[in-house]
Coordinates of C-alpha atoms and ligand atoms in Angstrom, one line a residue:
M1 CA -110.6 -19.2 47.4
E2 CA -114.2 -19.8 46.4
G3 CA -116.7 -19.5 49.2
G4 CA -113.9 -18.2 51.4
A5 CA -113.0 -21.8 52.2
Y6 CA -109.3 -21.5 51.5
K7 CA -106.9 -18.6 51.8
P8 CA -103.5 -18.6 50.2
H9 CA -100.9 -18.1 52.9
V10 CA -98.0 -15.7 52.4
L11 CA -95.0 -15.6 54.8
V12 CA -93.4 -12.1 55.0
L13 CA -89.9 -11.8 56.3
P14 CA -88.7 -8.2 56.9
Q15 CA -85.3 -7.2 58.1
D16 CA -85.3 -5.5 61.5
G17 CA -85.4 -1.7 61.5
Q18 CA -87.9 1.0 61.2
G19 CA -87.3 1.7 57.5
H20 CA -87.8 -2.0 56.7
M21 CA -90.6 -3.0 59.1
N22 CA -92.9 -0.1 58.1
P23 CA -93.3 -0.8 54.4
M24 CA -93.4 -4.5 54.7
L25 CA -96.0 -4.4 57.4
Q26 CA -98.2 -2.1 55.4
F27 CA -97.8 -4.2 52.3
S28 CA -98.8 -7.3 54.4
K29 CA -101.9 -5.4 55.4
R30 CA -102.7 -4.7 51.8
L31 CA -102.3 -8.4 50.9
A32 CA -104.6 -9.3 53.8
S33 CA -107.2 -6.9 52.6
K34 CA -107.2 -8.8 49.2
G35 CA -108.0 -12.1 50.8
I36 CA -104.5 -13.5 51.6
K37 CA -103.6 -15.0 55.0
V38 CA -100.4 -13.3 56.0
T39 CA -97.9 -14.2 58.7
V40 CA -95.1 -11.8 59.4
A41 CA -92.0 -13.5 60.8
T42 CA -90.0 -11.0 62.8
F43 CA -88.0 -10.2 65.9
V44 CA -89.4 -11.1 69.3
S45 CA -89.2 -7.5 70.6
A46 CA -91.0 -6.2 67.5
T47 CA -93.8 -8.7 67.9
K48 CA -94.3 -7.4 71.4
T49 CA -94.5 -3.7 70.5
M50 CA -96.9 -4.0 67.5
K51 CA -100.5 -3.6 68.1
R52 CA -102.4 -6.8 67.6
A53 CA -104.0 -6.9 64.2
S54 CA -106.6 -9.4 63.4
M55 CA -105.6 -9.4 59.7
I56 CA -102.0 -10.5 60.3
T57 CA -100.3 -13.1 62.5
F58 CA -96.9 -12.4 63.9
Y59 CA -94.4 -15.2 64.3
P60 CA -91.3 -14.5 66.4
I61 CA -88.4 -15.8 64.2
Y62 CA -85.4 -14.3 66.0
D63 CA -85.2 -13.9 69.7
D64 CA -83.3 -10.6 70.0
V65 CA -84.1 -10.4 73.7
T66 CA -81.9 -13.5 74.3
E67 CA -79.6 -13.5 71.4
G68 CA -78.9 -9.7 71.3
G69 CA -79.4 -7.2 68.4
M70 CA -77.0 -5.5 66.1
H71 CA -75.2 -3.6 68.7
G72 CA -73.6 -6.6 70.4
P73 CA -69.9 -7.7 70.3
G74 CA -68.5 -7.9 66.8
G75 CA -70.7 -5.2 65.4
L76 CA -73.2 -5.4 62.5
K77 CA -71.2 -8.0 60.5
A78 CA -71.2 -10.6 63.3
F79 CA -74.8 -9.9 63.9
I80 CA -75.7 -10.5 60.3
E81 CA -74.0 -13.9 60.2
K82 CA -75.6 -15.0 63.5
F83 CA -79.0 -13.7 62.4
Q84 CA -78.7 -15.7 59.1
T85 CA -77.8 -18.9 60.8
I86 CA -80.7 -18.7 63.3
V87 CA -83.3 -17.4 61.0
S88 CA -82.5 -19.9 58.3
K89 CA -83.2 -22.7 60.6
N90 CA -86.3 -21.3 62.1
L91 CA -87.7 -20.3 58.7
L92 CA -87.2 -23.9 57.5
D93 CA -88.9 -25.3 60.5
F94 CA -91.8 -22.9 60.3
I95 CA -92.5 -23.5 56.7
K96 CA -92.2 -27.3 57.0
T97 CA -94.5 -27.5 60.0
S98 CA -97.0 -24.7 59.3
K99 CA -100.5 -26.2 59.5
H100 CA -101.7 -23.7 56.9
Q101 CA -99.4 -24.4 53.9
I102 CA -97.2 -21.5 52.9
N103 CA -97.8 -20.5 49.2
C104 CA -95.2 -17.7 48.8
L105 CA -92.3 -16.2 50.8
V106 CA -92.0 -12.4 50.5
Y107 CA -88.5 -11.6 51.9
D108 CA -86.7 -8.4 52.5
A109 CA -84.1 -8.2 49.6
N110 CA -81.4 -7.6 52.2
L111 CA -82.1 -11.2 53.4
H112 CA -81.4 -12.5 50.0
W113 CA -80.4 -16.0 51.2
A114 CA -84.0 -16.7 52.2
I115 CA -84.8 -17.4 48.5
D116 CA -82.7 -20.6 48.6
I117 CA -84.8 -21.8 51.6
A118 CA -88.0 -21.2 49.6
I119 CA -86.7 -22.9 46.5
G120 CA -85.5 -25.8 48.5
L121 CA -89.0 -26.3 49.8
G122 CA -90.6 -25.8 46.4
I123 CA -92.2 -22.4 47.4
P124 CA -92.1 -19.3 45.2
G125 CA -90.4 -16.2 46.5
A126 CA -90.7 -12.5 46.0
A127 CA -87.9 -10.1 47.0
F128 CA -89.1 -6.8 48.5
F129 CA -86.9 -3.7 48.2
T130 CA -87.4 -1.0 50.8
Q131 CA -85.2 1.4 48.8
S132 CA -86.0 3.2 45.5
C133 CA -85.6 1.6 42.1
A134 CA -83.1 4.2 41.2
A135 CA -80.8 3.4 44.2
I136 CA -81.0 -0.3 43.4
S137 CA -80.3 0.3 39.8
G138 CA -77.2 2.3 40.8
Y139 CA -76.0 -0.6 42.9
H140 CA -76.7 -2.9 40.0
M141 CA -74.5 -0.8 37.7
L142 CA -71.8 -0.7 40.4
N143 CA -71.9 -4.4 40.8
E144 CA -71.6 -5.1 37.1
E145 CA -68.6 -2.7 36.8
M146 CA -66.9 -4.4 39.8
L147 CA -67.5 -7.9 38.3
L148 CA -66.1 -6.8 35.0
S149 CA -63.0 -5.1 36.4
D150 CA -62.6 -7.5 39.3
Q151 CA -62.2 -4.7 41.8
S152 CA -64.1 -6.3 44.6
S153 CA -61.2 -6.0 47.0
A154 CA -59.6 -2.9 45.7
D155 CA -61.5 -0.2 47.5
P156 CA -62.9 1.4 44.3
E157 CA -64.1 5.0 44.0
L158 CA -67.8 5.1 44.3
P159 CA -70.0 7.1 42.0
P160 CA -71.0 10.3 43.9
A161 CA -74.7 9.4 44.0
L162 CA -73.8 6.3 45.9
G163 CA -71.3 7.9 48.3
V164 CA -71.1 6.4 51.7
P165 CA -70.0 9.0 54.3
N166 CA -71.1 8.5 57.9
V167 CA -72.0 4.8 57.3
P168 CA -73.0 3.3 60.6
N169 CA -70.1 1.5 62.3
M170 CA -69.5 -2.0 61.0
G171 CA -67.1 -3.1 63.8
S172 CA -63.6 -3.4 62.4
E173 CA -64.5 -2.3 58.9
S174 CA -63.6 1.1 57.5
G175 CA -62.6 2.8 54.2
R176 CA -64.7 4.0 51.3
F177 CA -66.0 0.5 50.6
P178 CA -67.1 -0.8 53.9
A179 CA -68.8 -4.1 54.6
I180 CA -72.2 -2.6 54.6
L181 CA -71.9 -1.9 50.9
Q182 CA -70.7 -5.5 50.4
H183 CA -73.8 -6.5 52.3
I184 CA -76.1 -4.3 50.2
L185 CA -74.6 -5.5 46.9
G186 CA -75.1 -9.0 48.2
Q187 CA -78.8 -8.6 47.8
L188 CA -78.4 -8.5 44.0
S189 CA -76.6 -11.8 43.8
D190 CA -79.7 -14.0 44.2
L191 CA -82.2 -11.7 42.6
E192 CA -82.5 -13.7 39.4
K193 CA -83.9 -16.6 41.5
A194 CA -86.8 -14.6 42.8
D195 CA -90.2 -15.0 41.0
W196 CA -91.0 -11.4 41.7
V197 CA -89.0 -8.3 42.6
L198 CA -91.3 -5.8 44.5
F199 CA -90.5 -2.2 45.1
N200 CA -92.1 0.3 47.5
S201 CA -92.4 2.9 44.8
F202 CA -94.8 3.6 41.9
D203 CA -94.3 3.5 38.1
E204 CA -95.1 7.1 37.5
L205 CA -92.4 8.2 40.0
E206 CA -89.5 6.2 38.6
G207 CA -90.8 5.2 35.2
E208 CA -87.5 5.0 33.2
V209 CA -85.6 3.2 36.0
V210 CA -88.5 0.7 36.4
K211 CA -88.4 0.0 32.7
E212 CA -84.6 -0.6 32.7
L213 CA -84.7 -2.9 35.8
S214 CA -87.7 -4.8 34.3
K215 CA -85.5 -5.9 31.4
R216 CA -83.6 -8.0 33.9
Y217 CA -86.0 -8.9 36.7
S218 CA -89.8 -9.3 37.2
V219 CA -90.1 -5.9 38.7
K220 CA -93.4 -4.7 40.2
T221 CA -93.9 -1.4 42.0
I222 CA -96.5 -1.8 44.8
G223 CA -96.2 1.5 46.6
P224 CA -96.4 3.9 48.3
T225 CA -97.3 1.5 51.1
I226 CA -98.6 4.4 53.2
P227 CA -101.9 3.6 54.8
S228 CA -104.7 5.1 52.6
M229 CA -106.2 7.0 55.5
Y230 CA -103.2 9.3 55.1
L231 CA -103.7 9.6 51.4
D232 CA -107.1 11.3 52.1
K233 CA -109.2 8.3 51.2
R234 CA -110.1 7.3 54.8
L235 CA -111.2 3.8 53.8
E236 CA -113.2 2.2 56.5
D237 CA -111.1 -0.9 56.7
D238 CA -107.9 1.1 56.9
I239 CA -107.1 0.9 60.6
Y240 CA -103.5 2.1 61.1
Y241 CA -101.2 0.0 63.1
G242 CA -97.5 -0.1 62.8
F243 CA -94.1 -0.6 64.2
N244 CA -92.5 2.1 66.3
L245 CA -88.9 2.0 67.2
F246 CA -89.4 4.6 69.9
K247 CA -92.6 5.7 71.7
P248 CA -93.9 8.8 70.0
D249 CA -95.5 11.5 72.1
K250 CA -98.4 11.9 69.7
D251 CA -100.8 14.2 71.4
F252 CA -98.1 16.6 72.6
C253 CA -96.6 17.2 69.2
L254 CA -99.9 17.3 67.3
N255 CA -101.4 19.8 69.8
W256 CA -98.3 21.9 69.4
L257 CA -98.7 21.8 65.6
N258 CA -102.4 22.8 66.0
T259 CA -101.2 26.1 67.4
K260 CA -99.2 27.0 64.2
E261 CA -100.2 28.7 61.0
I262 CA -100.8 26.7 57.8
R263 CA -97.5 25.7 56.1
S264 CA -95.3 27.6 58.5
V265 CA -93.4 24.8 60.3
V266 CA -90.1 23.1 59.3
Y267 CA -90.3 19.5 60.3
V268 CA -86.8 18.0 60.8
S269 CA -85.9 14.4 61.2
F270 CA -82.9 12.2 60.2
G271 CA -84.7 8.9 60.6
S272 CA -83.8 6.0 62.8
V273 CA -80.2 5.4 62.0
A274 CA -78.3 8.5 60.8
V275 CA -75.9 10.1 63.2
L276 CA -74.9 13.7 62.6
N277 CA -71.5 14.9 63.8
A278 CA -71.6 17.4 66.6
E279 CA -70.5 20.3 64.4
Q280 CA -73.3 19.6 61.9
M281 CA -75.8 19.3 64.7
E282 CA -74.8 22.7 66.0
E283 CA -74.9 24.4 62.6
L284 CA -78.4 22.9 62.0
A285 CA -79.6 24.1 65.4
W286 CA -78.5 27.7 64.8
G287 CA -79.6 27.6 61.2
L288 CA -83.1 26.7 62.4
K289 CA -83.0 29.5 64.9
Q290 CA -81.7 32.1 62.5
S291 CA -84.3 31.2 59.9
N292 CA -86.9 32.5 62.4
N293 CA -89.5 29.9 61.4
S294 CA -91.3 27.5 63.7
F295 CA -89.7 24.1 63.7
L296 CA -90.4 20.6 65.0
W297 CA -87.2 18.6 65.4
V298 CA -86.9 14.9 66.1
V299 CA -83.7 14.4 68.0
R300 CA -83.3 10.8 69.1
A301 CA -82.4 10.4 72.8
S302 CA -79.0 9.1 71.8
E303 CA -78.3 12.3 69.8
K304 CA -79.6 14.8 72.3
E305 CA -76.3 15.6 74.0
K306 CA -75.0 17.2 70.8
L307 CA -77.6 20.0 71.0
P308 CA -76.0 23.3 71.9
T309 CA -76.3 24.3 75.5
N310 CA -79.6 26.0 76.3
F311 CA -80.7 25.6 72.7
I312 CA -84.1 24.1 73.7
E313 CA -84.7 26.9 76.3
E314 CA -83.6 29.6 73.9
T315 CA -85.8 28.5 71.1
S316 CA -88.9 27.3 73.0
E317 CA -91.1 30.1 71.6
K318 CA -90.6 28.9 68.0
G319 CA -89.4 25.3 68.3
L320 CA -90.2 22.0 69.7
V321 CA -87.6 19.2 70.1
I322 CA -88.9 15.7 70.6
T323 CA -87.3 12.2 70.6
W324 CA -89.7 10.6 68.1
C325 CA -93.0 11.5 66.5
P326 CA -95.9 9.9 64.5
Q327 CA -94.3 11.0 61.2
L328 CA -97.2 10.3 58.9
E329 CA -99.5 12.4 61.1
V330 CA -97.0 15.2 61.3
L331 CA -96.5 15.2 57.5
S332 CA -100.2 15.2 57.0
H333 CA -100.7 18.2 59.3
E334 CA -101.5 21.4 57.5
A335 CA -99.1 23.4 59.7
V336 CA -96.1 21.6 58.2
G337 CA -94.5 23.6 55.3
C338 CA -91.4 21.6 54.6
F339 CA -89.5 18.5 55.7
M340 CA -85.8 18.7 56.3
T341 CA -84.9 15.0 55.9
H342 CA -81.9 12.6 55.5
C343 CA -83.8 11.2 52.6
G344 CA -84.2 7.7 53.8
W345 CA -86.5 6.1 51.2
N346 CA -89.5 5.9 53.5
S347 CA -89.3 9.5 54.6
T348 CA -88.8 10.6 51.0
L349 CA -91.7 8.6 49.7
E350 CA -93.9 9.7 52.6
S351 CA -93.1 13.3 51.9
V352 CA -93.7 13.0 48.2
S353 CA -97.0 11.1 48.7
L354 CA -98.3 13.7 51.2
G355 CA -97.2 16.7 49.1
V356 CA -94.7 18.1 51.5
P357 CA -91.7 20.0 50.0
M358 CA -88.3 18.8 51.2
L359 CA -84.9 20.0 52.2
A360 CA -82.7 17.1 51.3
M361 CA -79.7 16.4 53.7
P362 CA -78.6 12.9 52.7
Q363 CA -76.2 11.1 55.1
F364 CA -75.3 7.8 53.5
L365 CA -75.9 5.2 50.8
D366 CA -79.3 5.4 49.0
Q367 CA -80.1 8.7 50.6
F368 CA -77.8 10.5 48.1
S369 CA -79.7 9.1 45.1
D370 CA -83.0 10.0 46.7
A371 CA -81.9 13.6 47.4
K372 CA -80.8 13.9 43.7
F373 CA -84.3 12.9 42.6
V374 CA -86.0 15.2 45.1
E375 CA -84.2 18.3 43.7
E376 CA -83.4 17.4 40.1
V377 CA -86.0 15.0 38.9
W378 CA -89.3 15.6 40.8
G379 CA -88.6 19.2 41.7
V380 CA -90.1 18.8 45.1
G381 CA -87.3 20.4 47.2
L382 CA -83.9 21.8 47.5
R383 CA -80.6 20.2 48.5
P384 CA -78.6 22.6 50.8
K385 CA -75.0 22.6 49.6
V386 CA -72.2 21.1 51.7
D387 CA -69.4 23.6 52.4
T388 CA -66.4 21.9 50.8
E389 CA -63.9 23.1 53.3
K390 CA -65.9 22.5 56.5
R391 CA -67.6 19.4 55.0
I392 CA -70.9 20.3 56.6
V393 CA -74.0 22.3 55.6
T394 CA -73.5 25.7 57.3
R395 CA -76.1 27.6 59.3
E396 CA -76.3 30.3 56.6
E397 CA -77.0 27.8 53.9
I398 CA -79.7 26.1 56.1
Q399 CA -81.3 29.5 56.7
V400 CA -81.3 30.4 53.0
C401 CA -82.8 27.1 51.9
I402 CA -85.5 27.1 54.5
N403 CA -86.6 30.5 53.5
A404 CA -86.4 29.6 49.8
V405 CA -88.8 26.6 50.3
L406 CA -91.1 28.4 52.7
N407 CA -91.1 32.0 51.6
D408 CA -89.3 32.7 48.3
E409 CA -90.9 32.8 44.9
K410 CA -89.2 29.3 44.3
K411 CA -91.7 27.9 46.7
E412 CA -94.6 28.2 44.2
V413 CA -92.9 25.9 41.7
I414 CA -91.9 23.4 44.4
K415 CA -95.4 23.5 45.8
K416 CA -96.9 22.9 42.4
N417 CA -94.7 19.9 41.8
A418 CA -95.4 18.5 45.3
K419 CA -99.1 18.7 44.6
K420 CA -98.7 16.9 41.3
W421 CA -96.7 14.0 42.9
K422 CA -99.1 13.7 45.8
E423 CA -102.0 13.2 43.4
L424 CA -100.1 10.7 41.3
A425 CA -99.2 8.7 44.4
K426 CA -102.8 8.5 45.4
E427 CA -103.8 7.5 41.9
A428 CA -101.2 4.7 41.9
V429 CA -102.6 2.9 44.9
D430 CA -106.2 3.8 44.1
K431 CA -108.4 1.0 42.6
G432 CA -107.1 0.5 39.0
G433 CA -103.9 2.5 39.6
S434 CA -100.5 1.2 38.6
S435 CA -99.5 -0.2 42.0
D436 CA -103.0 -1.5 42.8
K437 CA -103.0 -3.4 39.4
N438 CA -99.5 -4.8 40.2
I439 CA -100.7 -6.0 43.6
E440 CA -103.8 -7.6 42.1
E441 CA -101.6 -9.3 39.5
F442 CA -99.3 -10.6 42.3
V443 CA -102.3 -11.9 44.3
A444 CA -103.9 -13.6 41.3
W445 CA -100.6 -15.3 40.6
I446 CA -100.4 -16.6 44.2
V447 CA -104.0 -17.8 44.0
A448 CA -103.3 -19.5 40.6
N449 CA -100.2 -21.3 42.0
C450 CA -101.6 -22.7 45.2
Ligands
UDX501 C1 -83.1 3.2 56.7 C2 -82.0 3.9 55.9 O1 -81.4 4.9 56.6 C3 -82.6 4.4 54.6 O2 -81.6 5.1 53.8 C4 -83.2 3.3 53.8 O3 -83.8 3.8 52.6 C5 -84.2 2.6 54.6 O4 -83.7 2.2 55.9 P1 -84.2 5.1 58.2 O5 -82.9 5.8 58.3 O6 -84.9 4.8 59.4 O7 -84.1 3.9 57.2 O8 -85.1 6.2 57.3 P2 -86.5 6.0 56.5 O9 -86.4 5.1 55.4 O10 -86.9 7.4 56.2 O11 -87.5 5.4 57.6 C6 -87.8 6.0 58.8 C7 -89.3 5.6 59.1 O12 -89.4 6.0 60.5 C8 -90.3 6.4 58.3 O13 -91.3 5.4 57.9 C9 -90.9 7.4 59.2 O14 -92.2 7.7 59.1 C10 -90.6 6.8 60.6 N1 -90.4 7.8 61.6 C11 -89.3 8.6 61.6 C12 -91.3 8.0 62.6 O15 -92.4 7.3 62.6 N2 -91.1 8.9 63.6 C13 -90.0 9.7 63.6 O16 -89.9 10.5 64.5 C14 -89.1 9.5 62.6

């Protein structure tokens, strides 16, 4: 790279979806800031919505406008197969014909088959996990057990931390062991072939699990991938640009937050995928109302009809319901006192890194493991209990937990822990911090190999 004449070129291949695009895009930006040329290969529709960024080039690798997305006939399973066929071909063509030689492929671990394409072309590959090390470690143990007991087709009991209620519809699949879990376990099958296994996490947060996984794979934590402007550093080169599944009404919700007192608002969001059943939605609504605190609730347009009649009107003094928000800005806002979350890994990590206490309401897959860590390991929140008969979290429980996190004496311990983890997250990505060092090491390795 001497004299700036040649830049190593990294091709980044995220899976579609808010929870995958966000961290891989932010990681791409970090690589670019360290002198790497980065091309992000992604969906046509995504390349259109993202703000142009001089640091990164976008390459449309899958035309979802023409081919359709995951909600087409045959469900997710048919889509995954079609996606793999088309993207494999396009990936091969792109790498072979790229004028600027590709020196490394960073692929979403869910697209594990991409490593064979890289190996076939003599290019090193790095798997990128958008879930926690703990969740992947849990899947790893489950996989080993299944291989040993040959239970792959026997609908085995899942460990509670990896329970899968409310898994998004997979077409014809059902049962406790649906195809989505097969798909997720699939990402472990080719992991040994990857030169690096990257996690959007940081060593201090998941130390023991990182150590365990490192015995088997070349694990490096590189997170949190949150832009540093949100971690209070306001670096001059840190221009935020990102992917947004829906258009957020930024000014409207930030202006509303500006009118609220410090640490008084409950921010509620269940991410981009989770679907609450109507009963749970209703309990949540009345729990928020009864708690008598201000709340900002993201209810995606597709979920809105489940809100109780007149709820928005009846709660307009205390509450604001919106369809999507700029989450990092909301979590950074001083009026936000806690985050009621489904514990998707991005939301969990964002909340930890911005020091916001959580109310953990996991819905499926890795979210259960994240919720366990929130309450039991990091001590940065509470997990409202599910009523075993009704199989939902009741309004009374929601009310009690909100008040415990915002107003009880418990809040002091949680606040102290949240502050500690916020500082550690900042340190990890700061110059010389654990994640920064890992990224430096990764970049040096790419440079040395090109
Ligand atoms: C999915 C899975 O659900 C999750 O379990 C897995 O760990 C990652 O993929 P998702 O459900 O969307 O992700 O949740 P999450 O991982 O929390 O990602 C959501 C992202 O959307 C976050 O980065 C969050 O900042 C952003 N978001 C969410 C917004 O920008 N605005 C919103 O209103 C809500």
